[in-house]
N, C-alpha and C. Protein backbone atom coordinates (compact mmCIF):
# COMPACT_ATOMS: atom_id res chain seq x y z
N MET A 1 -12.12 23.62 -6.07
CA MET A 1 -10.76 23.14 -5.92
C MET A 1 -10.27 22.61 -7.27
N GLN A 2 -9.08 23.00 -7.64
CA GLN A 2 -8.50 22.57 -8.91
C GLN A 2 -7.75 21.25 -8.73
N THR A 3 -8.00 20.30 -9.63
CA THR A 3 -7.26 19.05 -9.59
C THR A 3 -6.13 19.14 -10.60
N THR A 4 -5.03 18.52 -10.26
CA THR A 4 -3.88 18.53 -11.17
C THR A 4 -3.59 17.11 -11.61
N GLU A 5 -3.13 16.99 -12.82
CA GLU A 5 -2.79 15.70 -13.39
C GLU A 5 -1.33 15.41 -13.06
N LYS A 6 -1.05 14.18 -12.64
CA LYS A 6 0.33 13.81 -12.36
C LYS A 6 1.16 13.90 -13.63
N ILE A 7 2.38 14.40 -13.49
CA ILE A 7 3.28 14.42 -14.64
C ILE A 7 4.24 13.24 -14.61
N ALA A 8 4.38 12.61 -13.44
CA ALA A 8 5.22 11.43 -13.29
C ALA A 8 4.35 10.28 -12.78
N LEU A 9 4.31 9.20 -13.53
CA LEU A 9 3.48 8.05 -13.20
C LEU A 9 4.35 6.91 -12.69
N ASP A 10 3.79 6.08 -11.79
CA ASP A 10 4.51 4.86 -11.46
C ASP A 10 4.17 3.82 -12.53
N VAL A 11 4.83 2.68 -12.47
CA VAL A 11 4.67 1.67 -13.52
C VAL A 11 3.22 1.22 -13.64
N SER A 12 2.54 1.01 -12.53
CA SER A 12 1.15 0.58 -12.56
C SER A 12 0.25 1.61 -13.21
N GLU A 13 0.47 2.88 -12.89
CA GLU A 13 -0.33 3.95 -13.48
C GLU A 13 -0.08 4.07 -14.98
N ALA A 14 1.18 3.96 -15.39
CA ALA A 14 1.51 4.04 -16.82
C ALA A 14 0.89 2.86 -17.56
N ALA A 15 0.96 1.67 -16.96
CA ALA A 15 0.36 0.47 -17.57
C ALA A 15 -1.14 0.65 -17.72
N ALA A 16 -1.80 1.16 -16.68
CA ALA A 16 -3.25 1.37 -16.72
C ALA A 16 -3.61 2.40 -17.79
N LEU A 17 -2.80 3.45 -17.92
CA LEU A 17 -3.07 4.48 -18.92
C LEU A 17 -3.00 3.90 -20.33
N LEU A 18 -2.07 2.97 -20.55
CA LEU A 18 -1.95 2.32 -21.86
C LEU A 18 -2.90 1.14 -22.02
N GLY A 19 -3.41 0.63 -20.92
CA GLY A 19 -4.29 -0.54 -20.99
C GLY A 19 -3.53 -1.84 -21.17
N VAL A 20 -2.31 -1.89 -20.58
CA VAL A 20 -1.48 -3.09 -20.65
C VAL A 20 -1.14 -3.56 -19.25
N SER A 21 -0.57 -4.74 -19.15
CA SER A 21 -0.16 -5.29 -17.85
C SER A 21 1.15 -4.64 -17.39
N ARG A 22 1.46 -4.80 -16.11
CA ARG A 22 2.74 -4.30 -15.59
C ARG A 22 3.92 -4.95 -16.31
N PRO A 23 3.92 -6.29 -16.51
CA PRO A 23 5.05 -6.89 -17.23
C PRO A 23 5.21 -6.32 -18.64
N THR A 24 4.10 -6.07 -19.33
CA THR A 24 4.17 -5.46 -20.66
C THR A 24 4.72 -4.05 -20.57
N MET A 25 4.33 -3.31 -19.55
CA MET A 25 4.84 -1.94 -19.37
C MET A 25 6.34 -1.98 -19.16
N TYR A 26 6.84 -2.93 -18.37
CA TYR A 26 8.29 -3.04 -18.18
C TYR A 26 8.98 -3.38 -19.50
N GLN A 27 8.37 -4.22 -20.32
CA GLN A 27 8.95 -4.52 -21.64
C GLN A 27 9.03 -3.25 -22.49
N ILE A 28 7.99 -2.47 -22.46
CA ILE A 28 7.98 -1.21 -23.20
C ILE A 28 9.08 -0.28 -22.67
N MET A 29 9.19 -0.20 -21.35
CA MET A 29 10.18 0.69 -20.74
C MET A 29 11.61 0.27 -21.05
N ASN A 30 11.81 -0.99 -21.39
CA ASN A 30 13.15 -1.49 -21.72
C ASN A 30 13.48 -1.38 -23.20
N ARG A 31 12.54 -0.89 -24.00
CA ARG A 31 12.80 -0.71 -25.43
C ARG A 31 13.77 0.45 -25.64
N ALA A 32 14.60 0.32 -26.67
CA ALA A 32 15.58 1.37 -26.98
C ALA A 32 14.91 2.68 -27.38
N ASP A 33 13.73 2.60 -27.99
CA ASP A 33 13.05 3.82 -28.45
C ASP A 33 12.15 4.45 -27.40
N PHE A 34 12.13 3.89 -26.20
CA PHE A 34 11.31 4.45 -25.12
C PHE A 34 12.22 5.21 -24.17
N ARG A 35 12.05 6.51 -24.13
CA ARG A 35 12.93 7.34 -23.30
C ARG A 35 12.15 8.16 -22.27
N ALA A 36 10.97 7.70 -21.92
CA ALA A 36 10.11 8.47 -21.03
C ALA A 36 10.26 8.06 -19.57
N ASP A 37 11.11 7.05 -19.29
CA ASP A 37 11.24 6.62 -17.90
C ASP A 37 12.47 7.24 -17.25
N PHE A 38 12.39 7.36 -15.93
CA PHE A 38 13.49 7.92 -15.14
C PHE A 38 13.34 7.45 -13.71
N TYR A 39 14.32 7.73 -12.89
CA TYR A 39 14.29 7.31 -11.49
C TYR A 39 14.17 8.51 -10.57
N ILE A 40 13.38 8.33 -9.54
CA ILE A 40 13.37 9.23 -8.39
C ILE A 40 13.81 8.36 -7.23
N GLY A 41 15.05 8.54 -6.82
CA GLY A 41 15.64 7.61 -5.85
C GLY A 41 15.75 6.25 -6.50
N THR A 42 15.12 5.26 -5.90
CA THR A 42 15.13 3.91 -6.46
C THR A 42 13.83 3.58 -7.19
N ARG A 43 12.90 4.53 -7.24
CA ARG A 43 11.59 4.30 -7.85
C ARG A 43 11.63 4.68 -9.33
N ARG A 44 11.23 3.75 -10.17
CA ARG A 44 11.18 4.01 -11.61
C ARG A 44 9.85 4.69 -11.94
N LYS A 45 9.93 5.80 -12.62
CA LYS A 45 8.76 6.60 -12.99
C LYS A 45 8.70 6.76 -14.49
N VAL A 46 7.52 7.17 -14.98
CA VAL A 46 7.32 7.41 -16.40
C VAL A 46 6.73 8.80 -16.56
N SER A 47 7.33 9.58 -17.41
CA SER A 47 6.81 10.91 -17.73
C SER A 47 5.52 10.75 -18.53
N ARG A 48 4.44 11.37 -18.04
CA ARG A 48 3.17 11.31 -18.77
C ARG A 48 3.33 11.89 -20.17
N ALA A 49 3.96 13.05 -20.28
CA ALA A 49 4.15 13.69 -21.58
C ALA A 49 5.01 12.82 -22.49
N GLY A 50 6.07 12.22 -21.92
CA GLY A 50 6.94 11.35 -22.70
C GLY A 50 6.22 10.10 -23.17
N LEU A 51 5.36 9.56 -22.33
CA LEU A 51 4.58 8.38 -22.69
C LEU A 51 3.64 8.70 -23.85
N ILE A 52 2.95 9.82 -23.75
CA ILE A 52 2.04 10.23 -24.82
C ILE A 52 2.82 10.45 -26.12
N GLU A 53 3.96 11.11 -26.02
CA GLU A 53 4.79 11.35 -27.20
C GLU A 53 5.23 10.02 -27.84
N TRP A 54 5.63 9.05 -27.00
CA TRP A 54 6.06 7.75 -27.51
C TRP A 54 4.90 7.05 -28.22
N VAL A 55 3.71 7.08 -27.62
CA VAL A 55 2.54 6.45 -28.25
C VAL A 55 2.27 7.10 -29.60
N GLU A 56 2.31 8.41 -29.65
CA GLU A 56 2.08 9.11 -30.92
C GLU A 56 3.13 8.72 -31.96
N SER A 57 4.36 8.49 -31.54
CA SER A 57 5.41 8.09 -32.49
C SER A 57 5.18 6.67 -33.01
N GLN A 58 4.43 5.87 -32.25
CA GLN A 58 4.14 4.49 -32.64
C GLN A 58 2.94 4.42 -33.56
N THR A 59 2.15 5.46 -33.57
CA THR A 59 0.90 5.44 -34.35
C THR A 59 0.97 6.37 -35.54
N ASP A 60 2.08 6.30 -36.25
CA ASP A 60 2.27 7.17 -37.40
C ASP A 60 1.74 6.57 -38.69
N GLY A 61 0.88 5.55 -38.58
CA GLY A 61 0.28 4.95 -39.76
C GLY A 61 0.99 3.69 -40.23
N GLU A 62 2.13 3.39 -39.63
CA GLU A 62 2.85 2.17 -39.99
C GLU A 62 2.76 1.18 -38.85
N HIS A 63 2.88 -0.09 -39.18
CA HIS A 63 2.92 -1.12 -38.15
C HIS A 63 4.37 -1.34 -37.75
N HIS A 64 4.63 -1.33 -36.45
CA HIS A 64 5.98 -1.50 -35.95
C HIS A 64 6.11 -2.81 -35.23
N ALA A 65 7.18 -3.51 -35.45
CA ALA A 65 7.46 -4.76 -34.72
C ALA A 65 8.04 -4.38 -33.36
N GLN A 66 7.70 -5.17 -32.36
CA GLN A 66 8.23 -4.90 -31.02
C GLN A 66 9.46 -5.70 -30.75
């Protein structure tokens, strides 16, 4: 049986993937440079691909202030 990776994460899953708390994940999601979140109905979700892309943009060798 083939397993598939979720492409849309809930806040808890996104936080766990980054290794941060839910409140920290919400802070990240509210940043102007974070565009990986969206809504399905009233549920806020995070695109896995968008999250990875955002992390890669943060790790370009420079230190960024939050």
